[in-house]
CSV table of C-alpha atoms in Angstrom, one decimal:
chain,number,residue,atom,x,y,z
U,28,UNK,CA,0.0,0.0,0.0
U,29,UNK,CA,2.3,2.3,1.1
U,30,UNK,CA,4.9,1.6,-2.4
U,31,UNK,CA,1.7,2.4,-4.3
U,32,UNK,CA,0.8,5.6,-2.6
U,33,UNK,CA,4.6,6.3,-3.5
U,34,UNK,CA,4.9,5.4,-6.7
U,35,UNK,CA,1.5,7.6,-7.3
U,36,UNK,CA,3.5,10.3,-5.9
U,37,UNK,CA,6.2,9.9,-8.4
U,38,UNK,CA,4.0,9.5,-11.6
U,39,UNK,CA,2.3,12.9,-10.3
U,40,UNK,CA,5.3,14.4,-9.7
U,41,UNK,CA,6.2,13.6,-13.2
U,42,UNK,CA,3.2,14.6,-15.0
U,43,UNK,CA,3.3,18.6,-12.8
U,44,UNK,CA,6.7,18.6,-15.0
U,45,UNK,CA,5.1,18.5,-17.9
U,46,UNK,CA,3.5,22.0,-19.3
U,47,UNK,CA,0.1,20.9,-21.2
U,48,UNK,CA,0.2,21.9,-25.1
U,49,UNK,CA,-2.6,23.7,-26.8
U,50,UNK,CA,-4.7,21.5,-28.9
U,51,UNK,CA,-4.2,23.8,-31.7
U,52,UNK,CA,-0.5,23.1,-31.8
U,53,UNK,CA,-0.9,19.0,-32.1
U,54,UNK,CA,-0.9,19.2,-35.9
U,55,UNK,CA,2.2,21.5,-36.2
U,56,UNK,CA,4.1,19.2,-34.2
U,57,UNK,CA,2.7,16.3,-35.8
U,58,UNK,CA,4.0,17.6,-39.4
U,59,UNK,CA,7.1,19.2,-37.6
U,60,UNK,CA,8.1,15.3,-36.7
U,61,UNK,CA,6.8,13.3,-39.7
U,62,UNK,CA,9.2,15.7,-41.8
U,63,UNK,CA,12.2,15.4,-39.2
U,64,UNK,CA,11.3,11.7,-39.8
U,65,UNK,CA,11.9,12.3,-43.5
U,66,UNK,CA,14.5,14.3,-43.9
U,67,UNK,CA,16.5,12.3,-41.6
U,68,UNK,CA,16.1,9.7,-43.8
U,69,UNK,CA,17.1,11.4,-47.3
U,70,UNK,CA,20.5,12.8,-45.0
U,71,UNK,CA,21.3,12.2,-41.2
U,72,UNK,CA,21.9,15.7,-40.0
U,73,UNK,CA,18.3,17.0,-41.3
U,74,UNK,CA,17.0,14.7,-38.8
U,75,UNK,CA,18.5,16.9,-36.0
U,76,UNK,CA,17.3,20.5,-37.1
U,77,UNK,CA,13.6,18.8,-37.7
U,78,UNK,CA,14.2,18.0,-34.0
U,79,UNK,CA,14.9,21.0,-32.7
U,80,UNK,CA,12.1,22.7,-35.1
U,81,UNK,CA,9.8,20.4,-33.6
U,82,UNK,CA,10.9,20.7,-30.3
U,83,UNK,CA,10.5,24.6,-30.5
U,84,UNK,CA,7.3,23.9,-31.9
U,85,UNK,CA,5.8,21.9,-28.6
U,86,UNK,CA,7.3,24.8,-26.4
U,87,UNK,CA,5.1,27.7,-28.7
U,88,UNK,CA,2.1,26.0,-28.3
U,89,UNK,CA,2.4,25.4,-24.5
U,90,UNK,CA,-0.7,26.3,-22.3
U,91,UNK,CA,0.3,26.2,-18.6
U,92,UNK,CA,-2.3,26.6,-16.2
U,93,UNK,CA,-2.7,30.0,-14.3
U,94,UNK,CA,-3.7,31.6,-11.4
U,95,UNK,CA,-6.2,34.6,-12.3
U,96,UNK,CA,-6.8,37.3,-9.5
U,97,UNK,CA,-10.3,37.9,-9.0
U,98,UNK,CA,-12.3,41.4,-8.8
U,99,UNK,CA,-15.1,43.1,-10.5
U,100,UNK,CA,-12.9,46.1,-11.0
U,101,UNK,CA,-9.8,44.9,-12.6
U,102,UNK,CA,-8.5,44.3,-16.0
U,103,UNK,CA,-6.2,41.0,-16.6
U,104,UNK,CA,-4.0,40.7,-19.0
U,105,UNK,CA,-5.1,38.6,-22.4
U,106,UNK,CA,-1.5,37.8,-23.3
U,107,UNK,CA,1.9,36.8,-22.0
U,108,UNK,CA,4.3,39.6,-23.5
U,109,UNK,CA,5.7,42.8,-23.5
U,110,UNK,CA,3.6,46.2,-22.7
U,111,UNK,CA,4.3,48.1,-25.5
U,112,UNK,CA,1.6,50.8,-25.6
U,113,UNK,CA,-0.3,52.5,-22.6
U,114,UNK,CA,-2.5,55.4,-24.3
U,115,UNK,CA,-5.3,56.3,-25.5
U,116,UNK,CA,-6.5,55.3,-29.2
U,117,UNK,CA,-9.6,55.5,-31.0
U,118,UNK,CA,-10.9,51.6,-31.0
U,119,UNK,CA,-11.6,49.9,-34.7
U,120,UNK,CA,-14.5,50.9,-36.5
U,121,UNK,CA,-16.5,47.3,-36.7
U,122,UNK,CA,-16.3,46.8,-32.9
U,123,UNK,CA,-18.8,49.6,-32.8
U,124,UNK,CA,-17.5,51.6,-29.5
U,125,UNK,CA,-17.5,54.8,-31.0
U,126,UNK,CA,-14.9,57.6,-32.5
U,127,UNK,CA,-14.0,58.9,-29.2
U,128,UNK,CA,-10.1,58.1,-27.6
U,129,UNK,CA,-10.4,55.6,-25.0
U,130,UNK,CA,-7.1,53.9,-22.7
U,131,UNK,CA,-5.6,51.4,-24.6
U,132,UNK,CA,-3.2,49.1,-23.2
U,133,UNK,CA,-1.2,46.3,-25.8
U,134,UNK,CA,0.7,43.8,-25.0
U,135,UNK,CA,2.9,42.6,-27.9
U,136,UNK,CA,3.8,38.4,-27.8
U,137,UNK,CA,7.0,37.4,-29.6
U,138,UNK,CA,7.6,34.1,-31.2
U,139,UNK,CA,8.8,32.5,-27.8
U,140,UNK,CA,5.8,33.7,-25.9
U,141,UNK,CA,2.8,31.5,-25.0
U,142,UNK,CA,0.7,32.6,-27.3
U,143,UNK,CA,-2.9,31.4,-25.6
U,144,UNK,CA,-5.3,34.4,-25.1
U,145,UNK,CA,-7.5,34.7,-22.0
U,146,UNK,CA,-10.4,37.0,-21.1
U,147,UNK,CA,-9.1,40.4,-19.8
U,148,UNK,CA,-12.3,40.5,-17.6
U,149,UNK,CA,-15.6,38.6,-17.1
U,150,UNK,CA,-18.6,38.9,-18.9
U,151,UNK,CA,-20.7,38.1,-22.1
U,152,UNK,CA,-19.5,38.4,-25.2
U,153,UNK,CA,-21.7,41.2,-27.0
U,154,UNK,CA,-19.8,40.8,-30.0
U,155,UNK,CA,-17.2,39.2,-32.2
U,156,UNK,CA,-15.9,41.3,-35.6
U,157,UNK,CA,-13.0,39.9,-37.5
U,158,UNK,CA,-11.5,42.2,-39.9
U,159,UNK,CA,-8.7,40.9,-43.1
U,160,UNK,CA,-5.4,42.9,-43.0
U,161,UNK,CA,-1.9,43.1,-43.4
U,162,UNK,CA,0.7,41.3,-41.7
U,163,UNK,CA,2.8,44.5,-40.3
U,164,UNK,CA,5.0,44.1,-37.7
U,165,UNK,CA,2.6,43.9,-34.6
U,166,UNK,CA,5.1,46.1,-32.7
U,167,UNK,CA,4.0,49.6,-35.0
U,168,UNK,CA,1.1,51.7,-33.9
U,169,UNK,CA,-0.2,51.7,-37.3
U,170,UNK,CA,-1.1,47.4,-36.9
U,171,UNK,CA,-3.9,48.4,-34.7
U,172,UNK,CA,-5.4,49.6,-38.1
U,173,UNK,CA,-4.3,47.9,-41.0
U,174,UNK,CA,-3.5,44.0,-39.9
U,175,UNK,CA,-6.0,41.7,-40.1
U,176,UNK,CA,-7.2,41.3,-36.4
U,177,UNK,CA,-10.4,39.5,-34.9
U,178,UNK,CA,-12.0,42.1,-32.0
U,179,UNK,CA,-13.9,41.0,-29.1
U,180,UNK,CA,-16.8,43.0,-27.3
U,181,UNK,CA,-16.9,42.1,-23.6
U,182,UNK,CA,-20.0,43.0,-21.0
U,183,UNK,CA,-18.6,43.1,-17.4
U,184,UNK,CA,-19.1,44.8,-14.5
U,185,UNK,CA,-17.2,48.0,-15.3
U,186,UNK,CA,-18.5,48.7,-18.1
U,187,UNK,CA,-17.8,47.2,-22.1
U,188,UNK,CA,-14.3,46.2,-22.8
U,189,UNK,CA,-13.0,45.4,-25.9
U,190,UNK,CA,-10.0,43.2,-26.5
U,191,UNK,CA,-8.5,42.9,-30.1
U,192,UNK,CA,-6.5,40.1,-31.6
U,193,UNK,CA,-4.1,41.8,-34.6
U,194,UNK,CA,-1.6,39.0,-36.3
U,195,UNK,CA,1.9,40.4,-36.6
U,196,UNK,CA,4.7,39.8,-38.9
U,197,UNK,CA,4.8,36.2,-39.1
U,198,UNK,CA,1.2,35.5,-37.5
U,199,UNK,CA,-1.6,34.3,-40.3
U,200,UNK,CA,-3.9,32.9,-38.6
U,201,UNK,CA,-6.2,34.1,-35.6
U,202,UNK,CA,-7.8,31.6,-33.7
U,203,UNK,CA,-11.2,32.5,-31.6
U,204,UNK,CA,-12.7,29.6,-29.2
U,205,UNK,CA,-15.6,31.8,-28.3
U,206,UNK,CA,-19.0,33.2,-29.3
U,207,UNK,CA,-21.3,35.7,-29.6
U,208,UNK,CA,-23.6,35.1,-26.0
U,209,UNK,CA,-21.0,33.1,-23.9
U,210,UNK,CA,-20.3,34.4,-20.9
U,211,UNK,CA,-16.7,34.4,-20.0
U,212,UNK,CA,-14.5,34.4,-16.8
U,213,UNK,CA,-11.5,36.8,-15.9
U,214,UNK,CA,-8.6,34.8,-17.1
U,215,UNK,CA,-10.5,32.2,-19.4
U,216,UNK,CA,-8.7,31.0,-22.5
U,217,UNK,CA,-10.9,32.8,-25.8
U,218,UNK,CA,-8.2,32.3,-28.5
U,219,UNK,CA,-4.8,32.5,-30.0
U,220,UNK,CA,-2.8,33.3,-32.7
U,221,UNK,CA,0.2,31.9,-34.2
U,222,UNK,CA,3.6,32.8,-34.6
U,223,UNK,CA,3.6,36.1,-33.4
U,224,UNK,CA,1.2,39.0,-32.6
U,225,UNK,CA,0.0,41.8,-30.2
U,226,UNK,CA,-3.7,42.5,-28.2
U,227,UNK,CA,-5.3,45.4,-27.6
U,228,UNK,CA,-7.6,46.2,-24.6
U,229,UNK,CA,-9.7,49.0,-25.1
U,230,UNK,CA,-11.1,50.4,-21.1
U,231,UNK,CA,-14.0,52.1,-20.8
U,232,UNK,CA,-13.8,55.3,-18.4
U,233,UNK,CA,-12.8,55.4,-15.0
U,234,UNK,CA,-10.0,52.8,-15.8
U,235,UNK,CA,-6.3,53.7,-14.4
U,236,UNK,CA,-3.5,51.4,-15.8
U,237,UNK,CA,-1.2,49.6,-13.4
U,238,UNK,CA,1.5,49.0,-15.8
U,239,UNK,CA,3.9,51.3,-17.8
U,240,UNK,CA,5.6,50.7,-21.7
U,241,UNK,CA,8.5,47.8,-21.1
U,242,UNK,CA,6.7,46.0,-18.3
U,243,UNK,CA,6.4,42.0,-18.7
U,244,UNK,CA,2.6,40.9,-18.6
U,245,UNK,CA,1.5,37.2,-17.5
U,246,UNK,CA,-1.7,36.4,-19.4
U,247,UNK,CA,-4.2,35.1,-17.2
U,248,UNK,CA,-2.1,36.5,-14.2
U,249,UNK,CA,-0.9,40.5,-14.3
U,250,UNK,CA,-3.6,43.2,-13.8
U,251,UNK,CA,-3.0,45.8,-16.4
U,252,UNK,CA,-5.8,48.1,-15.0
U,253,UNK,CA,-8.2,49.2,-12.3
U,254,UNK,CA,-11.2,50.8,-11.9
U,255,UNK,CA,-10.8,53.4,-8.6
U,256,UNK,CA,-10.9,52.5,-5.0
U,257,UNK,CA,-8.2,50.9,-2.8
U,258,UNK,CA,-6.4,47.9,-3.3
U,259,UNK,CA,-7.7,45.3,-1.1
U,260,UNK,CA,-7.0,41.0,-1.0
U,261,UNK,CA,-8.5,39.3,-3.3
U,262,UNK,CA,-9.7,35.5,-4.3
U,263,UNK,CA,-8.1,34.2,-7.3
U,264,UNK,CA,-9.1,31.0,-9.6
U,265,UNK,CA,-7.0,28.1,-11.4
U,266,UNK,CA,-7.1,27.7,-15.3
């Protein structure tokens, strides 16, 4: 009894090694490692850079669990990544929130970032527009407008928040796992892109950022913004 409770100890200890990979990355690695298979076959060392192509491959596509802080009045961020805008911007035209400036915060993912998206707050999803682009580098201001991006419309608590997907440079394809109705929790996984990218979070007023241009965001995990009041402890949830 007491070598199996052990040995279940070990196997668990084992599997908490292990990050879990995104669905979405299973065939990538799976054509990543057929074509190590075959290269390696037509010449030996083609075998090894397959390898470490698909190797890279399993750690893009990773999707660890995280631990989301909880509160009606804060803003999570969507992606793992850099901040690399805190300002105000007018939001896109199809999500429908107006002409006015409001804060924008975006956090830009590079190619060794986990690229799964979560909610930046909870709520139902009003709306979902998707909008065909170019493929600039996500890092440029001018992406919010031109690359193709997939925009989210989120009813919460502090208002609507919108949260856009843009594809960057090497990004072409935007992946959304929600709908139109669903209701969402902070922190829950609603998409991701490939290979690359940047998200936008557009606050409704009354919001006051937390972070600064440079900072490192955790999706799931870093509170970008808040909405007034003192900070106080808070619950938090697993994903």
């Amino acid at each position: 009894m007491e070598a199996g409770r052990s040995m279940d100890s070990v196997l668990k200890s084992i599997r908490g090694s292990f990050v879990p990979i995104h669905r979405e990355g299973y065939p990538f690695i799976a054509i990543l490692a057929f074509a190590s298979l075959f290269l390696g076959w037509l010449w030996g060392p083609l075998f090894w850079i397959g390898l470490l192509l698909t190797a890279w491959c399993v750690y893009f596509f990773r999707d660890p669990p995280r631990v989301t802080p909880l509160g009606a009045d804060l803003v999570i961020s969507p992606a793992d990544g850099r901040v690399s805008s805190v300002a105000p911007a007018v939001p896109p035209p199809e999500l429908g929130l107006g002409a006015s400036p409001r804060m924008r915060i975006s956090v830009f993912m590079n190619v060794f970032n986990c690229h799964v998206n979560r909610a930046p707050v909870g709520g139902r999803v009003r709306k979902i527009a998707y909008k065909p682009g170019r493929f600039l580098n996500a890092e440029l201001d001018k992406a919010s407008e031109d690359n193709e991006r997939n925009g989210l419309l989120i009813e919460s608590a502090i208002g609507v928040v919108g949260v856009v997907q843009i594809a960057g440079l090497v990004a072409r394809r935007i992946v959304c796992f929600s709908r139109e109705g669903e209701e969402l929790a902070p922190g829950q996984r609603f998409g991701l892109i490939r290979f690359g990218s940047r998200l936008d979070v557009y606050l409704p007023e009354g919001a006051y950022p937390l972070v600064s241009e440079g900072q490192t965001a955790i999706a799931g995990e870093s509170v970008l913004a808040r909405f007034g009041g003192p900070a106080i402890d808070r619950a938090a949830r697993v994903d």
